[in-house]
Amino acid sequence: MAAGRGAELLRPLTSSGRATFLELFFDLAFVVALTRVSQRFAGLGDDAGWALVTGFGRTLLLFLALWLIWSHTAWITSRYEPEQPLIQAVVVGTMFAGLIMAVTLPRAMEERALPFTAAYLMVMLVRPLVVAAALRGHPRRLVPFRLAVWASASAPLWLAGALGPDRLRLPLWAAALALDYLAWTLGWPLPWLGASKVGRWRIAGTHLADRYQQVFLIALGESILVIGVVFSGTDYSAERAAAFTVAFTTSALLWRIYFHRAGLLLTDALDRAAMPGRLGAVSERTHLLIVLSVLVTAVGYELVIDHPFGQPRPGWLLFVVGGPMLFLVARLRLEHEVFGRLSRSRIIGLVALLLCTPALARWTPMAGLSVVAGVLTLVALLDALRSRGRPPELPASPIGRGATDVSDSEA
């Protein structure tokens, strides 16, 4: 009886599997968070050397903390029925915590460290306990229980970083975040209970694909917001207008390259996978890189539109060229995950950007962004030529091929 009552929270087989309006509402907080991450990255444009490295590392850590919150929530709504009032309350509560993290993020490494940490731990520690209690006697209650135990292990590091000296915050939080990601990778193993790796979970593959595609579009939307806000200043010179146009073209090319065709067929790939959880877990890491690459590229837009023909600086090369290069690497991963191959067009694009980088370090920011847009255009054209006259491809993911779904009662 208890297991039956707890089972009401699980996604039924008749569920549509599509993302809900509740999750789109949740994403609004993540939009704010990504904007704050982008602003922190943009503040590094004038830095160089060790200051650039440490500044980038601090912002990257905050982004990875936010990503862990978002990805955990995506998996929760892929496993549990989002129409259940308790799950809706959990998602809305997570949204509020995410919004707190977003508004404190610009100074999260300084005087707002404690509220940022408190919001993060509220999600990582309290949320799984609520879900475990609601599942009552159902075997799956052990999964959120594992999450809570591991979160309690990293919590002292988070709190020590927030309350301790500023110089120790970065190493303590880096250790705490590494522990949280290690737990996610290993499946939160506990003595006598073993592990529960996400690759073995029963999930709604269609739903997870929807969420990954949506978070990419959210990141792309944030880049469009950056383009519009920066260009809407008082200076409407022809140089800035040209930079605005090239930046928008670059974003459009990122959209095209992502969805042709692996990004578009991710849903089918997860539906066809023998173990969708395994493919979903691998794809989660890929989309982390994709979202990060779009954010970094958006910072490059801001730097170029502000000073299209300014003096080249070490910081701008990291964003203008480094962001698109990371995107192509992540898109290579996605191509392999969906089709089991490496994309020649993306390899060509990566090689072209690598060869151009030494020269771009001496050119103006506008020239660098124009070269990036030209290389991405080449990638998109090669994609179009490859698919021209051919029937639509079907996904052929090599991940979990030949495997059967697990019988683990906690899956």
mmCIF file of C-alpha atoms in Angstrom:
data_model
loop_
_atom_site.group_PDB
_atom_site.id
_atom_site.type_symbol
_atom_site.label_atom_id
_atom_site.label_comp_id
_atom_site.label_asym_id
_atom_site.label_seq_id
_atom_site.Cartn_x
_atom_site.Cartn_y
_atom_site.Cartn_z
ATOM 1 C CA MET A 1 0.000 0.000 0.000
ATOM 2 C CA ALA A 2 2.805 2.397 0.933
ATOM 3 C CA ALA A 3 4.681 1.573 -2.237
ATOM 4 C CA GLY A 4 1.542 2.129 -4.223
ATOM 5 C CA ARG A 5 0.994 5.561 -2.705
ATOM 6 C CA GLY A 6 4.595 6.508 -3.377
ATOM 7 C CA ALA A 7 4.310 5.212 -6.934
ATOM 8 C CA GLU A 8 1.800 7.964 -7.709
ATOM 9 C CA LEU A 9 4.742 10.333 -8.067
ATOM 10 C CA LEU A 10 6.350 8.273 -10.838
ATOM 11 C CA ARG A 11 5.789 9.050 -14.499
ATOM 12 C CA PRO A 12 3.149 6.657 -15.869
ATOM 13 C CA LEU A 13 3.639 4.871 -19.176
ATOM 14 C CA THR A 14 0.795 6.950 -20.627
ATOM 15 C CA SER A 15 2.637 10.224 -19.951
ATOM 16 C CA SER A 16 3.220 12.293 -23.082
ATOM 17 C CA GLY A 17 6.855 12.759 -22.182
ATOM 18 C CA ARG A 18 6.948 16.341 -23.451
ATOM 19 C CA ALA A 19 8.230 19.208 -21.358
ATOM 20 C CA THR A 20 5.525 21.064 -19.437
ATOM 21 C CA PHE A 21 4.706 24.741 -18.970
ATOM 22 C CA LEU A 22 5.854 24.345 -15.362
ATOM 23 C CA GLU A 23 9.370 23.553 -16.570
ATOM 24 C CA LEU A 24 9.367 26.483 -18.973
ATOM 25 C CA PHE A 25 8.343 28.649 -16.024
ATOM 26 C CA PHE A 26 11.249 27.167 -14.045
ATOM 27 C CA ASP A 27 13.621 28.090 -16.857
ATOM 28 C CA LEU A 28 12.862 31.786 -16.351
ATOM 29 C CA ALA A 29 15.044 31.741 -13.242
ATOM 30 C CA PHE A 30 17.775 30.063 -15.243
ATOM 31 C CA VAL A 31 17.585 32.837 -17.851
ATOM 32 C CA VAL A 32 18.390 35.348 -15.121
ATOM 33 C CA ALA A 33 21.207 33.118 -13.864
ATOM 34 C CA LEU A 34 22.809 32.750 -17.292
ATOM 35 C CA THR A 35 22.672 36.510 -17.765
ATOM 36 C CA ARG A 36 24.540 37.001 -14.485
ATOM 37 C CA VAL A 37 27.136 34.410 -15.491
ATOM 38 C CA SER A 38 27.622 36.219 -18.793
ATOM 39 C CA GLN A 39 28.083 39.529 -16.959
ATOM 40 C CA ARG A 40 30.786 38.036 -14.743
ATOM 41 C CA PHE A 41 32.582 36.653 -17.777
ATOM 42 C CA ALA A 42 32.321 40.023 -19.540
ATOM 43 C CA GLY A 43 34.088 41.697 -16.636
ATOM 44 C CA LEU A 44 37.204 39.682 -17.512
ATOM 45 C CA GLY A 45 37.640 41.252 -20.942
ATOM 46 C CA ASP A 46 40.394 43.624 -19.778
ATOM 47 C CA ASP A 47 42.208 41.057 -17.632
ATOM 48 C CA ALA A 48 45.289 39.115 -18.624
ATOM 49 C CA GLY A 49 47.569 36.449 -17.223
ATOM 50 C CA TRP A 50 46.774 34.994 -13.815
ATOM 51 C CA ALA A 51 43.951 37.464 -13.155
ATOM 52 C CA LEU A 52 42.164 36.200 -16.280
ATOM 53 C CA VAL A 53 42.683 32.558 -15.306
ATOM 54 C CA THR A 54 41.438 32.945 -11.731
ATOM 55 C CA GLY A 55 38.536 35.157 -12.764
ATOM 56 C CA PHE A 56 37.451 32.669 -15.400
ATOM 57 C CA GLY A 57 37.787 29.814 -12.902
ATOM 58 C CA ARG A 58 35.630 31.564 -10.307
ATOM 59 C CA THR A 59 32.845 32.253 -12.805
ATOM 60 C CA LEU A 60 33.087 28.745 -14.232
ATOM 61 C CA LEU A 61 32.630 27.287 -10.747
ATOM 62 C CA LEU A 62 29.456 29.313 -10.206
ATOM 63 C CA PHE A 63 28.124 28.246 -13.604
ATOM 64 C CA LEU A 64 28.802 24.565 -12.823
ATOM 65 C CA ALA A 65 26.887 24.891 -9.554
ATOM 66 C CA LEU A 66 23.919 26.357 -11.419
ATOM 67 C CA TRP A 67 24.140 23.651 -14.071
ATOM 68 C CA LEU A 68 24.010 20.915 -11.451
ATOM 69 C CA ILE A 69 20.785 22.404 -10.106
ATOM 70 C CA TRP A 70 19.259 22.619 -13.584
ATOM 71 C CA SER A 71 20.306 19.129 -14.686
ATOM 72 C CA HIS A 72 19.106 17.488 -11.463
ATOM 73 C CA THR A 73 15.736 19.169 -11.949
ATOM 74 C CA ALA A 74 15.535 17.979 -15.565
ATOM 75 C CA TRP A 75 16.133 14.394 -14.449
ATOM 76 C CA ILE A 76 13.582 14.687 -11.637
ATOM 77 C CA THR A 77 10.845 15.780 -14.042
ATOM 78 C CA SER A 78 11.910 13.004 -16.440
ATOM 79 C CA ARG A 79 11.388 10.385 -13.712
ATOM 80 C CA TYR A 80 8.464 11.820 -11.763
ATOM 81 C CA GLU A 81 5.082 13.057 -12.899
ATOM 82 C CA PRO A 82 5.249 16.872 -13.125
ATOM 83 C CA GLU A 83 1.453 17.104 -12.813
ATOM 84 C CA GLN A 84 1.637 15.851 -9.228
ATOM 85 C CA PRO A 85 1.237 18.753 -6.748
ATOM 86 C CA LEU A 86 4.283 17.684 -4.730
ATOM 87 C CA ILE A 87 6.549 17.598 -7.773
ATOM 88 C CA GLN A 88 5.196 20.985 -8.849
ATOM 89 C CA ALA A 89 5.975 22.371 -5.392
ATOM 90 C CA VAL A 90 9.488 20.907 -5.596
ATOM 91 C CA VAL A 91 10.096 22.507 -8.997
ATOM 92 C CA VAL A 92 8.763 25.911 -7.919
ATOM 93 C CA GLY A 93 10.826 25.754 -4.738
ATOM 94 C CA THR A 94 13.892 24.931 -6.809
ATOM 95 C CA MET A 95 13.081 27.868 -9.068
ATOM 96 C CA PHE A 96 13.022 30.217 -6.070
ATOM 97 C CA ALA A 97 16.372 28.883 -4.845
ATOM 98 C CA GLY A 98 17.786 29.229 -8.358
ATOM 99 C CA LEU A 99 16.603 32.822 -8.486
ATOM 100 C CA ILE A 100 18.385 33.539 -5.198
ATOM 101 C CA MET A 101 21.550 32.035 -6.642
ATOM 102 C CA ALA A 102 21.109 34.182 -9.745
ATOM 103 C CA VAL A 103 20.696 37.500 -7.929
ATOM 104 C CA THR A 104 23.601 36.778 -5.564
ATOM 105 C CA LEU A 105 25.875 35.419 -8.310
ATOM 106 C CA PRO A 106 27.561 38.717 -9.300
ATOM 107 C CA ARG A 107 29.035 38.922 -5.767
ATOM 108 C CA ALA A 108 28.778 35.244 -4.800
ATOM 109 C CA MET A 109 32.546 35.005 -4.415
ATOM 110 C CA GLU A 110 32.537 38.056 -2.180
ATOM 111 C CA GLU A 111 30.010 39.305 0.384
ATOM 112 C CA ARG A 112 27.023 37.299 -0.953
ATOM 113 C CA ALA A 113 28.657 33.908 -0.552
ATOM 114 C CA LEU A 114 26.387 32.755 2.293
ATOM 115 C CA PRO A 115 22.978 33.272 0.611
ATOM 116 C CA PHE A 116 24.336 31.669 -2.567
ATOM 117 C CA THR A 117 25.474 28.643 -0.563
ATOM 118 C CA ALA A 118 22.250 28.443 1.443
ATOM 119 C CA ALA A 119 20.139 28.394 -1.736
ATOM 120 C CA TYR A 120 22.371 25.754 -3.323
ATOM 121 C CA LEU A 121 22.249 23.478 -0.267
ATOM 122 C CA MET A 122 18.500 23.935 0.018
ATOM 123 C CA VAL A 123 18.160 22.272 -3.378
ATOM 124 C CA MET A 124 20.901 19.679 -3.051
ATOM 125 C CA LEU A 125 20.134 18.578 0.511
ATOM 126 C CA VAL A 126 16.541 19.412 1.418
ATOM 127 C CA ARG A 127 14.879 18.636 -1.940
ATOM 128 C CA PRO A 128 15.907 14.946 -2.074
ATOM 129 C CA LEU A 129 14.755 14.446 1.520
ATOM 130 C CA VAL A 130 11.317 15.806 0.601
ATOM 131 C CA VAL A 131 11.084 13.468 -2.405
ATOM 132 C CA ALA A 132 12.307 10.476 -0.372
ATOM 133 C CA ALA A 133 9.692 11.139 2.314
ATOM 134 C CA ALA A 134 6.945 11.446 -0.306
ATOM 135 C CA LEU A 135 7.898 8.097 -1.889
ATOM 136 C CA ARG A 136 7.238 6.434 1.464
ATOM 137 C CA GLY A 137 7.880 2.701 1.153
ATOM 138 C CA HIS A 138 8.588 2.659 -2.571
ATOM 139 C CA PRO A 139 12.003 1.125 -3.451
ATOM 140 C CA ARG A 140 12.928 4.207 -5.455
ATOM 141 C CA ARG A 141 13.044 6.279 -2.259
ATOM 142 C CA LEU A 142 16.633 5.073 -1.774
ATOM 143 C CA VAL A 143 17.787 7.146 -4.768
ATOM 144 C CA PRO A 144 16.969 10.595 -3.290
ATOM 145 C CA PHE A 145 18.194 9.294 0.064
ATOM 146 C CA ARG A 146 21.600 8.659 -1.530
ATOM 147 C CA LEU A 147 21.607 12.188 -2.963
ATOM 148 C CA ALA A 148 20.915 13.682 0.467
ATOM 149 C CA VAL A 149 23.708 11.682 2.121
ATOM 150 C CA TRP A 150 26.299 12.773 -0.426
ATOM 151 C CA ALA A 151 25.069 16.385 -0.293
ATOM 152 C CA SER A 152 25.533 16.341 3.470
ATOM 153 C CA ALA A 153 29.149 15.249 2.890
ATOM 154 C CA SER A 154 29.922 18.237 0.665
ATOM 155 C CA ALA A 155 27.846 20.745 2.679
ATOM 156 C CA PRO A 156 30.595 21.452 5.268
ATOM 157 C CA LEU A 157 32.963 22.435 2.461
ATOM 158 C CA TRP A 158 30.370 24.783 0.961
ATOM 159 C CA LEU A 159 29.659 26.376 4.352
ATOM 160 C CA ALA A 160 33.328 26.640 5.275
ATOM 161 C CA GLY A 161 33.983 28.411 1.992
ATOM 162 C CA ALA A 162 31.104 30.817 2.549
ATOM 163 C CA LEU A 163 31.929 31.618 6.177
ATOM 164 C CA GLY A 164 35.718 31.360 6.084
ATOM 165 C CA PRO A 165 38.418 33.679 4.712
ATOM 166 C CA ASP A 166 37.949 34.926 1.172
ATOM 167 C CA ARG A 167 41.240 33.410 0.019
ATOM 168 C CA LEU A 168 39.992 29.896 0.878
ATOM 169 C CA ARG A 169 36.605 30.228 -0.798
ATOM 170 C CA LEU A 170 37.666 29.164 -4.265
ATOM 171 C CA PRO A 171 39.588 25.998 -3.241
ATOM 172 C CA LEU A 172 36.931 24.923 -0.724
ATOM 173 C CA TRP A 173 34.073 25.424 -3.151
ATOM 174 C CA ALA A 174 36.015 23.746 -5.940
ATOM 175 C CA ALA A 175 36.505 20.696 -3.712
ATOM 176 C CA ALA A 176 32.820 20.691 -2.724
ATOM 177 C CA LEU A 177 31.649 20.967 -6.326
ATOM 178 C CA ALA A 178 34.078 18.248 -7.428
ATOM 179 C CA LEU A 179 32.585 15.985 -4.738
ATOM 180 C CA ASP A 180 29.050 16.727 -5.938
ATOM 181 C CA TYR A 181 29.941 15.951 -9.557
ATOM 182 C CA LEU A 182 31.858 12.827 -8.530
ATOM 183 C CA ALA A 183 28.810 11.586 -6.646
ATOM 184 C CA TRP A 184 26.624 12.218 -9.732
ATOM 185 C CA THR A 185 29.095 10.284 -11.905
ATOM 186 C CA LEU A 186 29.464 7.317 -9.538
ATOM 187 C CA GLY A 187 25.771 7.054 -8.742
ATOM 188 C CA TRP A 188 25.970 8.202 -5.090
ATOM 189 C CA PRO A 189 27.287 4.855 -3.756
ATOM 190 C CA LEU A 190 26.655 3.992 -0.120
ATOM 191 C CA PRO A 191 27.744 1.016 2.002
ATOM 192 C CA TRP A 192 25.298 -1.911 1.833
ATOM 193 C CA LEU A 193 23.155 -0.053 -0.698
ATOM 194 C CA GLY A 194 25.615 0.183 -3.570
ATOM 195 C CA ALA A 195 25.260 2.755 -6.339
ATOM 196 C CA SER A 196 22.382 3.946 -8.510
ATOM 197 C CA LYS A 197 23.990 5.284 -11.678
ATOM 198 C CA VAL A 198 21.809 7.604 -13.721
ATOM 199 C CA GLY A 199 22.569 5.571 -16.842
ATOM 200 C CA ARG A 200 20.437 2.786 -15.367
ATOM 201 C CA TRP A 201 17.471 4.968 -14.452
ATOM 202 C CA ARG A 202 14.152 4.623 -16.197
ATOM 203 C CA ILE A 203 13.393 8.025 -17.681
ATOM 204 C CA ALA A 204 11.190 9.667 -20.291
ATOM 205 C CA GLY A 205 13.722 10.017 -23.106
ATOM 206 C CA THR A 206 11.567 12.395 -25.123
ATOM 207 C CA HIS A 207 11.246 14.686 -22.144
ATOM 208 C CA LEU A 208 14.971 14.779 -21.456
ATOM 209 C CA ALA A 209 15.708 15.581 -25.110
ATOM 210 C CA ASP A 210 13.182 18.426 -24.952
ATOM 211 C CA ARG A 211 14.897 19.846 -21.903
ATOM 212 C CA TYR A 212 18.360 19.725 -23.490
ATOM 213 C CA GLN A 213 17.124 21.411 -26.655
ATOM 214 C CA GLN A 214 15.332 24.048 -24.616
ATOM 215 C CA VAL A 215 18.336 24.892 -22.465
ATOM 216 C CA PHE A 216 20.411 25.369 -25.607
ATOM 217 C CA LEU A 217 17.793 27.780 -26.953
ATOM 218 C CA ILE A 218 17.748 29.580 -23.604
ATOM 219 C CA ALA A 219 21.503 30.097 -23.803
ATOM 220 C CA LEU A 220 21.177 31.222 -27.416
ATOM 221 C CA GLY A 221 18.425 33.628 -26.382
ATOM 222 C CA GLU A 222 20.723 35.067 -23.747
ATOM 223 C CA SER A 223 23.304 35.737 -26.471
ATOM 224 C CA ILE A 224 20.668 37.555 -28.533
ATOM 225 C CA LEU A 225 19.795 39.600 -25.443
ATOM 226 C CA VAL A 226 23.461 40.567 -25.067
ATOM 227 C CA ILE A 227 23.639 41.636 -28.714
ATOM 228 C CA GLY A 228 20.529 43.812 -28.410
ATOM 229 C CA VAL A 229 21.376 45.385 -25.051
ATOM 230 C CA VAL A 230 24.959 46.271 -25.985
ATOM 231 C CA PHE A 231 24.017 47.733 -29.351
ATOM 232 C CA SER A 232 21.119 49.731 -27.903
ATOM 233 C CA GLY A 233 23.532 52.191 -26.324
ATOM 234 C CA THR A 234 23.985 55.773 -27.453
ATOM 235 C CA ASP A 235 26.639 55.074 -30.099
ATOM 236 C CA TYR A 236 25.041 53.862 -33.342
ATOM 237 C CA SER A 237 28.164 54.082 -35.483
ATOM 238 C CA ALA A 238 28.575 52.094 -38.684
ATOM 239 C CA GLU A 239 31.370 50.068 -37.061
ATOM 240 C CA ARG A 240 29.143 49.011 -34.171
ATOM 241 C CA ALA A 241 26.293 48.238 -36.566
ATOM 242 C CA ALA A 242 28.603 45.969 -38.556
ATOM 243 C CA ALA A 243 29.706 44.190 -35.373
ATOM 244 C CA PHE A 244 26.045 43.831 -34.330
ATOM 245 C CA THR A 245 25.239 42.198 -37.688
ATOM 246 C CA VAL A 246 28.166 39.766 -37.553
ATOM 247 C CA ALA A 247 27.325 38.814 -33.956
ATOM 248 C CA PHE A 248 23.717 38.053 -34.862
ATOM 249 C CA THR A 249 24.867 36.035 -37.874
ATOM 250 C CA THR A 250 27.156 34.009 -35.618
ATOM 251 C CA SER A 251 24.294 33.178 -33.249
ATOM 252 C CA ALA A 252 22.127 32.112 -36.189
ATOM 253 C CA LEU A 253 24.938 29.852 -37.383
ATOM 254 C CA LEU A 254 25.262 28.270 -33.942
ATOM 255 C CA TRP A 255 21.545 27.494 -34.053
ATOM 256 C CA ARG A 256 21.840 25.997 -37.527
ATOM 257 C CA ILE A 257 24.880 23.870 -36.729
ATOM 258 C CA TYR A 258 23.343 22.502 -33.527
ATOM 259 C CA PHE A 259 20.050 21.409 -35.069
ATOM 260 C CA HIS A 260 21.511 20.001 -38.310
ATOM 261 C CA ARG A 261 20.889 17.200 -37.702
ATOM 262 C CA ALA A 262 22.005 15.625 -34.450
ATOM 263 C CA GLY A 263 20.391 18.262 -32.253
ATOM 264 C CA LEU A 264 17.098 17.827 -34.098
ATOM 265 C CA LEU A 265 17.177 14.024 -33.854
ATOM 266 C CA LEU A 266 18.220 13.845 -30.206
ATOM 267 C CA THR A 267 14.625 13.019 -29.274
ATOM 268 C CA ASP A 268 14.515 10.075 -31.688
ATOM 269 C CA ALA A 269 17.916 8.894 -30.478
ATOM 270 C CA LEU A 270 16.740 8.782 -26.862
ATOM 271 C CA ASP A 271 13.487 7.096 -27.872
ATOM 272 C CA ARG A 272 15.365 4.382 -29.789
ATOM 273 C CA ALA A 273 18.095 3.847 -27.198
ATOM 274 C CA ALA A 274 18.060 0.496 -25.400
ATOM 275 C CA MET A 275 19.063 2.399 -22.251
ATOM 276 C CA PRO A 276 17.959 6.023 -22.650
ATOM 277 C CA GLY A 277 19.332 6.873 -19.227
ATOM 278 C CA ARG A 278 22.860 6.080 -20.374
ATOM 279 C CA LEU A 279 22.575 8.221 -23.495
ATOM 280 C CA GLY A 280 20.882 10.959 -21.482
ATOM 281 C CA ALA A 281 23.714 10.997 -18.953
ATOM 282 C CA VAL A 282 26.370 11.329 -21.653
ATOM 283 C CA SER A 283 24.370 13.975 -23.500
ATOM 284 C CA GLU A 284 24.010 15.966 -20.276
ATOM 285 C CA ARG A 285 27.769 16.545 -20.195
ATOM 286 C CA THR A 286 27.740 17.493 -23.860
ATOM 287 C CA HIS A 287 25.024 20.089 -23.349
ATOM 288 C CA LEU A 288 26.904 21.504 -20.386
ATOM 289 C CA LEU A 289 29.752 22.264 -22.806
ATOM 290 C CA ILE A 290 27.365 23.572 -25.453
ATOM 291 C CA VAL A 291 25.630 25.994 -23.076
ATOM 292 C CA LEU A 292 28.966 27.159 -21.658
ATOM 293 C CA SER A 293 30.323 27.724 -25.173
ATOM 294 C CA VAL A 294 27.330 29.866 -26.137
ATOM 295 C CA LEU A 295 27.715 31.982 -22.984
ATOM 296 C CA VAL A 296 31.421 32.490 -23.620
ATOM 297 C CA THR A 297 30.747 33.387 -27.256
ATOM 298 C CA ALA A 298 28.117 35.930 -26.163
ATOM 299 C CA VAL A 299 30.737 37.685 -24.063
ATOM 300 C CA GLY A 300 32.809 37.952 -27.235
ATOM 301 C CA TYR A 301 29.876 39.695 -28.920
ATOM 302 C CA GLU A 302 29.802 42.296 -26.175
ATOM 303 C CA LEU A 303 33.523 42.966 -26.404
ATOM 304 C CA VAL A 304 33.441 43.301 -30.196
ATOM 305 C CA ILE A 305 30.346 45.525 -30.371
ATOM 306 C CA ASP A 306 31.793 47.842 -27.716
ATOM 307 C CA HIS A 307 35.207 48.134 -29.395
ATOM 308 C CA PRO A 308 35.015 46.653 -32.907
ATOM 309 C CA PHE A 309 38.355 48.072 -34.019
ATOM 310 C CA GLY A 310 40.092 48.401 -30.672
ATOM 311 C CA GLN A 311 43.460 46.990 -29.749
ATOM 312 C CA PRO A 312 43.577 43.175 -29.465
ATOM 313 C CA ARG A 313 43.802 41.887 -25.898
ATOM 314 C CA PRO A 314 44.417 38.380 -24.518
ATOM 315 C CA GLY A 315 41.014 38.317 -22.845
ATOM 316 C CA TRP A 316 38.925 38.914 -25.949
ATOM 317 C CA LEU A 317 40.561 36.049 -27.869
ATOM 318 C CA LEU A 318 39.406 33.601 -25.186
ATOM 319 C CA PHE A 319 35.784 34.637 -25.747
ATOM 320 C CA VAL A 320 35.594 35.526 -29.438
ATOM 321 C CA VAL A 321 37.484 32.438 -30.658
ATOM 322 C CA GLY A 322 37.494 30.126 -27.640
ATOM 323 C CA GLY A 323 33.695 30.034 -27.334
ATOM 324 C CA PRO A 324 33.036 28.887 -30.924
ATOM 325 C CA MET A 325 35.878 26.351 -30.702
ATOM 326 C CA LEU A 326 34.349 24.842 -27.566
ATOM 327 C CA PHE A 327 30.984 24.761 -29.326
ATOM 328 C CA LEU A 328 32.416 22.792 -32.246
ATOM 329 C CA VAL A 329 34.089 20.324 -29.869
ATOM 330 C CA ALA A 330 30.816 19.787 -27.995
ATOM 331 C CA ARG A 331 28.900 19.484 -31.244
ATOM 332 C CA LEU A 332 31.382 16.796 -32.338
ATOM 333 C CA ARG A 333 30.475 14.870 -29.193
ATOM 334 C CA LEU A 334 26.770 15.218 -29.906
ATOM 335 C CA GLU A 335 27.258 13.950 -33.468
ATOM 336 C CA HIS A 336 28.936 10.826 -32.114
ATOM 337 C CA GLU A 337 26.265 10.315 -29.464
ATOM 338 C CA VAL A 338 23.425 10.446 -31.996
ATOM 339 C CA PHE A 339 24.985 8.938 -35.141
ATOM 340 C CA GLY A 340 28.098 7.145 -33.902
ATOM 341 C CA ARG A 341 30.459 9.139 -36.112
ATOM 342 C CA LEU A 342 32.668 12.201 -36.100
ATOM 343 C CA SER A 343 31.582 15.128 -38.254
ATOM 344 C CA ARG A 344 34.184 16.097 -40.854
ATOM 345 C CA SER A 345 32.736 19.588 -41.243
ATOM 346 C CA ARG A 346 33.202 20.351 -37.552
ATOM 347 C CA ILE A 347 36.723 18.962 -37.569
ATOM 348 C CA ILE A 348 37.509 21.205 -40.540
ATOM 349 C CA GLY A 349 36.057 24.176 -38.655
ATOM 350 C CA LEU A 350 38.126 23.427 -35.567
ATOM 351 C CA VAL A 351 41.335 23.085 -37.569
ATOM 352 C CA ALA A 352 40.605 26.335 -39.406
ATOM 353 C CA LEU A 353 40.093 28.251 -36.150
ATOM 354 C CA LEU A 354 43.241 26.752 -34.629
ATOM 355 C CA LEU A 355 45.311 27.770 -37.643
ATOM 356 C CA CYS A 356 43.874 31.294 -37.603
ATOM 357 C CA THR A 357 44.297 31.881 -33.864
ATOM 358 C CA PRO A 358 47.942 33.117 -33.936
ATOM 359 C CA ALA A 359 47.048 35.716 -36.552
ATOM 360 C CA LEU A 360 43.800 36.681 -34.794
ATOM 361 C CA ALA A 361 45.784 37.546 -31.668
ATOM 362 C CA ARG A 362 47.210 40.499 -33.619
ATOM 363 C CA TRP A 363 44.029 41.558 -35.440
ATOM 364 C CA THR A 364 41.170 43.738 -34.293
ATOM 365 C CA PRO A 365 38.211 42.173 -32.440
ATOM 366 C CA MET A 366 35.957 42.811 -35.466
ATOM 367 C CA ALA A 367 38.320 40.908 -37.744
ATOM 368 C CA GLY A 368 38.405 37.997 -35.302
ATOM 369 C CA LEU A 369 34.612 37.737 -35.045
ATOM 370 C CA SER A 370 34.304 37.991 -38.837
ATOM 371 C CA VAL A 371 36.727 35.093 -39.290
ATOM 372 C CA VAL A 372 34.746 33.045 -36.750
ATOM 373 C CA ALA A 373 31.501 33.781 -38.607
ATOM 374 C CA GLY A 374 33.178 32.790 -41.884
ATOM 375 C CA VAL A 375 34.387 29.467 -40.470
ATOM 376 C CA LEU A 376 30.957 28.673 -39.009
ATOM 377 C CA THR A 377 29.398 29.509 -42.385
ATOM 378 C CA LEU A 378 31.773 27.009 -43.985
ATOM 379 C CA VAL A 379 30.704 24.342 -41.476
ATOM 380 C CA ALA A 380 27.017 25.012 -42.168
ATOM 381 C CA LEU A 381 27.575 24.862 -45.950
ATOM 382 C CA LEU A 382 29.473 21.568 -45.696
ATOM 383 C CA ASP A 383 26.612 20.158 -43.614
ATOM 384 C CA ALA A 384 24.091 21.224 -46.261
ATOM 385 C CA LEU A 385 26.166 19.749 -49.081
ATOM 386 C CA ARG A 386 26.532 16.445 -47.263
ATOM 387 C CA SER A 387 22.787 16.015 -46.746
ATOM 388 C CA ARG A 388 21.774 17.327 -50.170
ATOM 389 C CA GLY A 389 19.895 14.713 -52.170
ATOM 390 C CA ARG A 390 20.123 12.119 -49.403
ATOM 391 C CA PRO A 391 17.196 10.645 -47.484
ATOM 392 C CA PRO A 392 16.856 11.776 -43.864
ATOM 393 C CA GLU A 393 19.158 9.884 -41.540
ATOM 394 C CA LEU A 394 17.991 7.825 -38.617
ATOM 395 C CA PRO A 395 19.773 7.959 -35.254
ATOM 396 C CA ALA A 396 22.311 5.186 -34.702
ATOM 397 C CA SER A 397 23.699 5.927 -31.256
ATOM 398 C CA PRO A 398 26.525 3.616 -30.162
ATOM 399 C CA ILE A 399 25.893 4.393 -26.492
ATOM 400 C CA GLY A 400 24.249 1.472 -24.716
ATOM 401 C CA ARG A 401 23.952 -0.440 -27.989
ATOM 402 C CA GLY A 402 22.937 -4.032 -27.404
ATOM 403 C CA ALA A 403 22.150 -3.385 -23.753
ATOM 404 C CA THR A 404 18.840 -4.158 -22.154
ATOM 405 C CA ASP A 405 17.087 -2.167 -19.499
ATOM 406 C CA VAL A 406 18.046 -3.000 -15.952
ATOM 407 C CA SER A 407 15.895 -4.807 -13.483
ATOM 408 C CA ASP A 408 17.157 -2.728 -10.573
ATOM 409 C CA SER A 409 14.116 -1.947 -8.459
ATOM 410 C CA GLU A 410 15.460 1.541 -7.791
ATOM 411 C CA ALA A 411 15.831 2.416 -11.456
#
